Short mmCIF file of C-alpha atoms and ligand atoms in Angstrom, two decimals:
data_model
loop_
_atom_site.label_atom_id
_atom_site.label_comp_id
_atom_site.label_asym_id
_atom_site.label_seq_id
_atom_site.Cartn_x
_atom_site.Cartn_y
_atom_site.Cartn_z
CA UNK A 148 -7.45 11.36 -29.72
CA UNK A 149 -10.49 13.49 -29.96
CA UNK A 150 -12.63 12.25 -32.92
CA UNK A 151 -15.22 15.32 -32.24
CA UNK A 152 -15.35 18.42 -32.49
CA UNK A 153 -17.33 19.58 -29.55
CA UNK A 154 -17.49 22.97 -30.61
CA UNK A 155 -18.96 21.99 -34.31
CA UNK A 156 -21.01 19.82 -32.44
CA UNK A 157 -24.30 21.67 -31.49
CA UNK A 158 -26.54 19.33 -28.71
CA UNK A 159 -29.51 21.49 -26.97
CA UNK A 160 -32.29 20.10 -25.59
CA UNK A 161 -34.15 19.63 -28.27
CA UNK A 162 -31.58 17.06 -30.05
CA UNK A 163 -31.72 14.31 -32.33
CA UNK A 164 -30.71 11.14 -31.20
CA UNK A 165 -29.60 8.36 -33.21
CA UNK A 166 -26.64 6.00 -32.25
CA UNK A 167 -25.49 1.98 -32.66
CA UNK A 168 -26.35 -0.90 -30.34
CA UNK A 169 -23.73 -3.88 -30.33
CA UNK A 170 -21.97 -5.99 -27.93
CA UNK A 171 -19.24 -5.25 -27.87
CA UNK A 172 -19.23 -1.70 -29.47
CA UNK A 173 -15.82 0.28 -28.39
CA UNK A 174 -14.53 -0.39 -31.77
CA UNK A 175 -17.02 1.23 -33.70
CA UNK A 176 -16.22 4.16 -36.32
CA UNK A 177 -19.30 5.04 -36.60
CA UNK A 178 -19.59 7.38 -34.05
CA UNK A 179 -16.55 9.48 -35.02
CA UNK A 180 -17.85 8.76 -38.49
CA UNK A 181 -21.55 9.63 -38.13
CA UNK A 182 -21.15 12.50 -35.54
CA UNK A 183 -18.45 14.18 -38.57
CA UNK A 184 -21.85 14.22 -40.78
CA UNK A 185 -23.84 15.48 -37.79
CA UNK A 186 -21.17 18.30 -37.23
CA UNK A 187 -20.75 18.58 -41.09
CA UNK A 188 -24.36 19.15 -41.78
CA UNK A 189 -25.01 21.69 -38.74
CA UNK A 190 -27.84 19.34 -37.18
CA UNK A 191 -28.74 19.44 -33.43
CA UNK A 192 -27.84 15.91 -33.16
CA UNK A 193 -25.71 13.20 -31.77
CA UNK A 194 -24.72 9.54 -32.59
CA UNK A 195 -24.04 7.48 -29.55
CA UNK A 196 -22.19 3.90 -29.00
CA UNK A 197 -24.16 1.63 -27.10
CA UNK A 198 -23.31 -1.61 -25.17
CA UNK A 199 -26.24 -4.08 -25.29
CA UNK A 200 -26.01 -7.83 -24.32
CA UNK A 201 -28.09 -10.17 -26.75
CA UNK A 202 -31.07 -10.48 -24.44
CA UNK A 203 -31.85 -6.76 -23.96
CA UNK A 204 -31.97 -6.10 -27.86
CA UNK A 205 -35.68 -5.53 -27.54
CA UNK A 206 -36.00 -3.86 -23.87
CA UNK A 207 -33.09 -1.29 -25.23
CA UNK A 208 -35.10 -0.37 -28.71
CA UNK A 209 -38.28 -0.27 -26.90
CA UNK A 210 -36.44 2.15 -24.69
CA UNK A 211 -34.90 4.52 -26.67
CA UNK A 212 -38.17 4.76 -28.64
CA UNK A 213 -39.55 5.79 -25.29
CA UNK A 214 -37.09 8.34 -24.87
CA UNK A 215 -37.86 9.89 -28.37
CA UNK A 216 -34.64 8.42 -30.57
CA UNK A 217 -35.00 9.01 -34.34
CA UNK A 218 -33.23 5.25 -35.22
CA UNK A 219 -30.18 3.31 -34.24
CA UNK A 220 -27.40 1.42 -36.03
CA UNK A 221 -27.59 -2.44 -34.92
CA UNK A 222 -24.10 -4.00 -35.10
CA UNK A 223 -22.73 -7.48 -34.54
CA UNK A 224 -24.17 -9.78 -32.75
CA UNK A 225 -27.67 -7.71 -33.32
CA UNK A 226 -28.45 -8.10 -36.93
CA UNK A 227 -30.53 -10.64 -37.42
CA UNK A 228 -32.18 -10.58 -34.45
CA UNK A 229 -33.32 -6.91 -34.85
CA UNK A 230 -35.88 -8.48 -37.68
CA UNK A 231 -38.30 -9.10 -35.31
CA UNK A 232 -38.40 -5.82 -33.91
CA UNK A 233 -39.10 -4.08 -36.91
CA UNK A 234 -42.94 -3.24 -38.11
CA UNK A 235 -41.85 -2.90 -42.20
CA UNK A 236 -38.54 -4.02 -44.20
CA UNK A 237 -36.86 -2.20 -46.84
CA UNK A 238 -36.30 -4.77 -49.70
CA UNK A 239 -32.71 -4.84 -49.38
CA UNK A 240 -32.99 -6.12 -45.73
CA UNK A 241 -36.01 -8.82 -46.48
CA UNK A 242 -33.72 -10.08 -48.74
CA UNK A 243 -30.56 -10.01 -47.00
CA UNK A 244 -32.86 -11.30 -43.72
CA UNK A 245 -30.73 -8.71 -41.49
CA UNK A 246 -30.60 -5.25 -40.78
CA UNK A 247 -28.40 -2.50 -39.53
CA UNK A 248 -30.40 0.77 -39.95
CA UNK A 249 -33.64 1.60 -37.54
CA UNK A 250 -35.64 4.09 -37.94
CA UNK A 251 -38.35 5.19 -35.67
CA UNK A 252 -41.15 6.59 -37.12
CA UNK A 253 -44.32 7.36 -35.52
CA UNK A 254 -45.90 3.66 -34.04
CA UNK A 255 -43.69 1.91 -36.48
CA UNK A 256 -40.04 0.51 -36.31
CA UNK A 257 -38.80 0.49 -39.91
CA UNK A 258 -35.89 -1.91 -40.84
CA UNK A 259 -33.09 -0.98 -43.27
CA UNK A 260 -29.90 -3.02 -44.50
CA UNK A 261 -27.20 -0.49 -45.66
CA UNK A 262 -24.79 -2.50 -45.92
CA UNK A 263 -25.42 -4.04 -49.42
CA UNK A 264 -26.25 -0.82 -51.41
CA UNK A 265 -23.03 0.91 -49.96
CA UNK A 266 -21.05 -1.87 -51.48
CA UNK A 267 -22.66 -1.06 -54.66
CA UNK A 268 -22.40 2.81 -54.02
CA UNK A 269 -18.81 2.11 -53.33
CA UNK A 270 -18.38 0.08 -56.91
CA UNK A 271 -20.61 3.06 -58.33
CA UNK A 272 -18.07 5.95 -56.51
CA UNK A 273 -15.19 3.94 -58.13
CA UNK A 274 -16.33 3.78 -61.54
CA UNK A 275 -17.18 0.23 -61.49
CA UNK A 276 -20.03 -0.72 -63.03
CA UNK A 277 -21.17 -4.84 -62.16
CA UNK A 278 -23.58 -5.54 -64.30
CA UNK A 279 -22.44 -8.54 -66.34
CA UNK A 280 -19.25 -8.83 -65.04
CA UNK A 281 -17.61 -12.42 -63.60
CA UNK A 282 -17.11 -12.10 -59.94
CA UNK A 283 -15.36 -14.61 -56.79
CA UNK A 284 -16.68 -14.24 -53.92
CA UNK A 285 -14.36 -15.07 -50.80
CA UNK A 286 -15.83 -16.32 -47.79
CA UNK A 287 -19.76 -17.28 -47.46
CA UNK A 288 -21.25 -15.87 -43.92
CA UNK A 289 -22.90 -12.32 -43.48
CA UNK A 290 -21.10 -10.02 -45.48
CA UNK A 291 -21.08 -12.59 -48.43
CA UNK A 292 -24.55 -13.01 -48.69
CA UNK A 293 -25.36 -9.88 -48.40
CA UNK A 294 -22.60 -8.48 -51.04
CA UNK A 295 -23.45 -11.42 -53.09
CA UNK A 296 -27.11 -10.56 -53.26
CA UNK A 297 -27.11 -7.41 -54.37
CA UNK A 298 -24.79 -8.17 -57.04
CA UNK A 299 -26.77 -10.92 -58.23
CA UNK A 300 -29.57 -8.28 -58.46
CA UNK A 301 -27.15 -5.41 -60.14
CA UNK A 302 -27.09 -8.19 -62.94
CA UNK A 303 -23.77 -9.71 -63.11
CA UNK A 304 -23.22 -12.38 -64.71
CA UNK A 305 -21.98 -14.86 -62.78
CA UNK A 306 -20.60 -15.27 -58.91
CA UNK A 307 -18.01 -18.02 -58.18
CA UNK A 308 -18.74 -18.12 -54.16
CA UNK A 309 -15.14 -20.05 -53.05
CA UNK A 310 -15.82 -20.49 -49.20
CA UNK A 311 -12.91 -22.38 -46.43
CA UNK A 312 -16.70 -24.69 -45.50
CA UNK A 313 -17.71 -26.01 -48.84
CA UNK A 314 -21.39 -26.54 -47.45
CA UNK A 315 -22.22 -22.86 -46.54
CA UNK A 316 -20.97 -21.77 -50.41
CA UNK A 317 -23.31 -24.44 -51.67
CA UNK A 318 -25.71 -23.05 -49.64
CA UNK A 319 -25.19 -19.42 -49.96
CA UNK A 320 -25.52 -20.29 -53.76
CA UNK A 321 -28.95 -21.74 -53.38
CA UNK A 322 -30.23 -18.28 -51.38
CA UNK A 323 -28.22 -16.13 -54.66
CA UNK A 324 -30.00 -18.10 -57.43
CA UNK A 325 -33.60 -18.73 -55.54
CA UNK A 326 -33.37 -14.87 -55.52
CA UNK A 327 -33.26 -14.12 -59.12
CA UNK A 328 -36.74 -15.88 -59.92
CA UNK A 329 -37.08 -15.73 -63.73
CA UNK A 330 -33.36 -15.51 -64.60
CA UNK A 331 -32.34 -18.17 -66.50
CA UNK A 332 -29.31 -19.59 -65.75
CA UNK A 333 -27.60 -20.04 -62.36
CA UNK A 334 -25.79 -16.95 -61.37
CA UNK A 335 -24.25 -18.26 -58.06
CA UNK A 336 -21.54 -21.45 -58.19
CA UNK A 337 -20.39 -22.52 -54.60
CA UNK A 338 -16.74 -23.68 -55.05
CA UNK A 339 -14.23 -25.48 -52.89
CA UNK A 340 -11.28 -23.25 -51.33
CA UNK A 341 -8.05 -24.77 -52.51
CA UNK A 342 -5.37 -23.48 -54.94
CA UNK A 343 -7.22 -24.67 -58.09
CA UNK A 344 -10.01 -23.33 -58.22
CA UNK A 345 -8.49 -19.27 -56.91
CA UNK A 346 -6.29 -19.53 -60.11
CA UNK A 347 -8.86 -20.99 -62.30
CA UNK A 348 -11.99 -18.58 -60.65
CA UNK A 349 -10.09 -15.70 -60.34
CA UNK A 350 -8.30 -15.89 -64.41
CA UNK A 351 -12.03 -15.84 -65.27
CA UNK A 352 -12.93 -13.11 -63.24
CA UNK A 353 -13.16 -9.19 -63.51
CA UNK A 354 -13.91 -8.60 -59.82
CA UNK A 355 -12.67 -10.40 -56.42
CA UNK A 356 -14.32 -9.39 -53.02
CA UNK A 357 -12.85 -10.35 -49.73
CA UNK A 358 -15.38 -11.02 -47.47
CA UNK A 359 -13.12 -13.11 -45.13
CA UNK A 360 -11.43 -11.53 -42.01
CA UNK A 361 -8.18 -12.74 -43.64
CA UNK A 362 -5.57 -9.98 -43.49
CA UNK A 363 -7.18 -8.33 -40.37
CA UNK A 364 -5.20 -6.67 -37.89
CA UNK A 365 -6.83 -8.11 -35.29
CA UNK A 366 -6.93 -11.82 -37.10
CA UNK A 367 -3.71 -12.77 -39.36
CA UNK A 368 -2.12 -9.07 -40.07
CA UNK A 369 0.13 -9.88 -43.22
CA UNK A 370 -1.79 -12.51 -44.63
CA UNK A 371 -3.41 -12.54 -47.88
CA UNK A 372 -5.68 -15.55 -49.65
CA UNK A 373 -4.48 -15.28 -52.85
CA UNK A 374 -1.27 -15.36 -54.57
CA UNK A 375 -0.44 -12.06 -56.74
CA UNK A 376 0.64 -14.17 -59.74
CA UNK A 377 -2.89 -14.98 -59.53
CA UNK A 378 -4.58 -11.28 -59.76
CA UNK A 379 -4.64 -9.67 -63.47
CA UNK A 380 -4.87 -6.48 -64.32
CA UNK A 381 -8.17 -6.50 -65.77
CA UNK A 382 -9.45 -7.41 -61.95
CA UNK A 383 -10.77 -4.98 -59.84
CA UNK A 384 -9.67 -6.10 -55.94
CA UNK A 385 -11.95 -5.14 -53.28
CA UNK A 386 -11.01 -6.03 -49.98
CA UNK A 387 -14.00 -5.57 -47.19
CA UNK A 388 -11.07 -5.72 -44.26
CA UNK A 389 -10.16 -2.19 -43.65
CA UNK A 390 -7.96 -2.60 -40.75
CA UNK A 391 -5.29 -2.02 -41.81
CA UNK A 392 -6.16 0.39 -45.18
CA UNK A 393 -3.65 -1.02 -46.72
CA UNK A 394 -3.72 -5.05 -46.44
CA UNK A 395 -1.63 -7.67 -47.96
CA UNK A 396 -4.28 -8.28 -50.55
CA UNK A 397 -4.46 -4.49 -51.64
CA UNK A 398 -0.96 -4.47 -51.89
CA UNK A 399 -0.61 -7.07 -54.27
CA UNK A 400 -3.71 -5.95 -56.35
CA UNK A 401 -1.63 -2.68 -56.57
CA UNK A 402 1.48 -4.58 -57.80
CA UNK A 403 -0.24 -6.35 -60.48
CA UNK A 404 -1.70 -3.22 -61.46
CA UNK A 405 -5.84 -4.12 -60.12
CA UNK A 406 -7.57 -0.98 -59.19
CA UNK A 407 -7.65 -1.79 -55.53
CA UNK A 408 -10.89 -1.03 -53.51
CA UNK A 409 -10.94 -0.32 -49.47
CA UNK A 410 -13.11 -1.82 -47.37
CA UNK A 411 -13.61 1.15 -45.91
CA UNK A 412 -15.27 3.04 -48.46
CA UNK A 413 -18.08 0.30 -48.20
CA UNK A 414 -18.41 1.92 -44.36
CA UNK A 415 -18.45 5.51 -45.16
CA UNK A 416 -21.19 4.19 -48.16
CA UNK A 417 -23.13 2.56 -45.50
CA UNK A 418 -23.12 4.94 -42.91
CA UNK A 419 -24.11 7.72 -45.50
CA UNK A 420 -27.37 5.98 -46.21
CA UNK A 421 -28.55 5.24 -42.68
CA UNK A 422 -28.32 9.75 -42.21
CA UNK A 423 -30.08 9.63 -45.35
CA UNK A 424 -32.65 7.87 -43.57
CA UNK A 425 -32.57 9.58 -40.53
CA UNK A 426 -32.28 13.08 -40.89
CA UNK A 427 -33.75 13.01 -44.59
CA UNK A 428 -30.51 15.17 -46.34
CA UNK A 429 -27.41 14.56 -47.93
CA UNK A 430 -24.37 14.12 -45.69
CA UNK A 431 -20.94 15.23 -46.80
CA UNK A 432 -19.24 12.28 -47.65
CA UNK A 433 -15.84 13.37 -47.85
CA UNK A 434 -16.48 14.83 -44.05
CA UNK A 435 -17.30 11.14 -43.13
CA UNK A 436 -14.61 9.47 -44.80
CA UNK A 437 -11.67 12.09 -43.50
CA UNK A 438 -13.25 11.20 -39.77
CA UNK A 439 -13.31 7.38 -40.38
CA UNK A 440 -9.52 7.50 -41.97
CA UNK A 441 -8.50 10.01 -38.36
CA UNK A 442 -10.34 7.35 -36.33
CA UNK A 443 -8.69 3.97 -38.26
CA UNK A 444 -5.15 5.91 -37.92
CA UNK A 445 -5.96 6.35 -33.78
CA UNK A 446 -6.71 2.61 -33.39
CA UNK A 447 -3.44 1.59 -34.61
P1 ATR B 217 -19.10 -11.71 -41.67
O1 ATR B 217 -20.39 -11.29 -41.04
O2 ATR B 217 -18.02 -10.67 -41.59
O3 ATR B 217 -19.30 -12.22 -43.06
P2 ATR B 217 -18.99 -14.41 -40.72
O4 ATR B 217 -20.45 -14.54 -40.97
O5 ATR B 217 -18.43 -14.95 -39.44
O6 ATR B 217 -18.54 -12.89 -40.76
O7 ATR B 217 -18.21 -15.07 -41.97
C1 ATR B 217 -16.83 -15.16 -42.04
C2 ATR B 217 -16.43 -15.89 -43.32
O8 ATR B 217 -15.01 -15.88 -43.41
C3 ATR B 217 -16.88 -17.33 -43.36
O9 ATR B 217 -17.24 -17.65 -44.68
C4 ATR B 217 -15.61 -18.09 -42.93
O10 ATR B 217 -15.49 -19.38 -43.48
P3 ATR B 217 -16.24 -20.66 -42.83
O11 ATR B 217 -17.62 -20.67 -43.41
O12 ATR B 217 -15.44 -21.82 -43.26
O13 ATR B 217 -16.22 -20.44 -41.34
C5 ATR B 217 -14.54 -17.23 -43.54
N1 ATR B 217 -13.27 -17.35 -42.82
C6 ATR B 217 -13.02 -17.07 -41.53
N2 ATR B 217 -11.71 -17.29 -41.22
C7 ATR B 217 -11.14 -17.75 -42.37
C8 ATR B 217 -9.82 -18.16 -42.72
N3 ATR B 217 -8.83 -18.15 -41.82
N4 ATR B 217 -9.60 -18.59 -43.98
C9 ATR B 217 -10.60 -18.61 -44.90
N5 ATR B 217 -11.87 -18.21 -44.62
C10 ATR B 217 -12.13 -17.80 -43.39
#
């Protein structure tokens, strides 16, 4: 069960802290994840979960800025509330109006949002390049906008946004497209979730994201929402749910011969970029992933 090495693991008095703020947080990975880059890297550092109810967001970050913190993670339910703690956004995160990367600098509290550019460092990592491809986009709250977003400014060519509430595609469509100023045409098409328009999207597509907890361990394990006659092989199948590793969707990408992506890759992406802005170096990757894969295999 130990995720950490305690020995690799150097803490003196003098050490870093960073760590993540959600409520509730005892399922995080990035602690095993992010303390694996810490012990990796040979820092005097340590990454710590924290439990914080809604209303003591800002008492907590004033806090731990107090008590000398280099930056937190901010996890569900903190995301977009976090904005109005922070002194400067990075673009990413005005654009995706949440963040999940602080960094305490000085007087200032600068904002990050990881979460987009590790989905594209993921794509990037797999040899997938977006620009002008056709993508569907499943499901329309956080994780859609913000994956949506930053594909819309990698320049693909078009996003079919197919969402279970018809409104919030529509409306997700509107942010996509208002984003891309000058561009054109309309990028973003809000569509309605029914059988139809998954075949018809999806035979026009060369990449499918799954930004819906379908298939989710913890939701409806075993479930998929597509069909596999659907899937073709020039689709790439990236699946954002990455417990389990290996859901019902990337198991019948893999049988219609898709490369199949992990959402999981999109965590160890993430995660890579907030050290990057922490501790200013280059964490080893492969360290992070082999302690997120250790720590998804112990919550089974
Ligand atoms: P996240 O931050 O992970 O994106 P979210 O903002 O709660 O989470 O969004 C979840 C998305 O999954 C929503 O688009 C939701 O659809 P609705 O807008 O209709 O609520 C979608 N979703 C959740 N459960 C679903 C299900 N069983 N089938 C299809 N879509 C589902």
């Amino acid at each position: 069960m130990a995720q950490v090495d305690p020995v690799a693991l150097k803490i003196s008095g003098k050490a870093k802290l960073v760590g993540v703020l959600g409520y509730p947080v005892e399922h995080s990975l990035s602690p095993p994840m992010q303390n694996a880059a810490v012990a990796a890297a040979g820092i005097d550092a340590v990454y710590i979960p924290m439990a914080v109810a809604p209303d003591d967001l800002g008492t907590v970050v004033n806090g731990l800025r107090a008590a000398g913190f280099v930056g937190v993670n901010v996890t569900i339910p903190h995301k977009v509330n976090a904005l109005r703690l922070v002194d400067e956004l990075s673009a990413s995160a005005e654009m995706v109006g949440a963040v999940n990367t602080l960094h305490f600098v000085e007087d200032k509290v600068l904002g990050y949002n990881t979460d987009g550019t590790g989905f594209l460092q993921s794509l990037a990592v797999a040899g997938v390049e977006p620009a002008g491809l056709t993508v569907t986009v499943l499901g329309a709250g956080g994780a859609a906008r913000s994956i949506a977003l930053h594909l819309a400014m990698a320049g693909v060519e078009r996003i079919n946004l197919i969402n279970r509430t018809y409104d919030k595609a529509g409306e997700l469509a509107a942010v996509v497209n208002s984003h891309l100023g000058t561009n054109p045409h309309s990028v973003a098409r809000p569509h309605p979730w029914d059988e139809r328009s998954l075949r018809e999207c999806l035979s026009h597509s060369q990449l499918l994201v799954n930004t819906t907890p379908v298939g989710m361990s913890s939701h409806s394990p075993g479930q998929s929402p597509v069909q596999t006659q659907w899937l073709h092989q020039e689709l790439v199948v990236y699946d954002t749910v990455y417990n389990p590793l290996r859901t019902e969707l990337i198991q019948q990408a893999e049988q219609a011969g898709c490369l199949a992506l992990s959402g999981s890759e999109m965590l160890v992406m993430q995660g890579a970029e907030s050290f990057r802005i922490w501790f200013g170096q280059e964490p080893n990757v492969d360290e992070m992933r082999r302690a997120l894969l250790r720590a998804l295999r112990n919550t089974r």
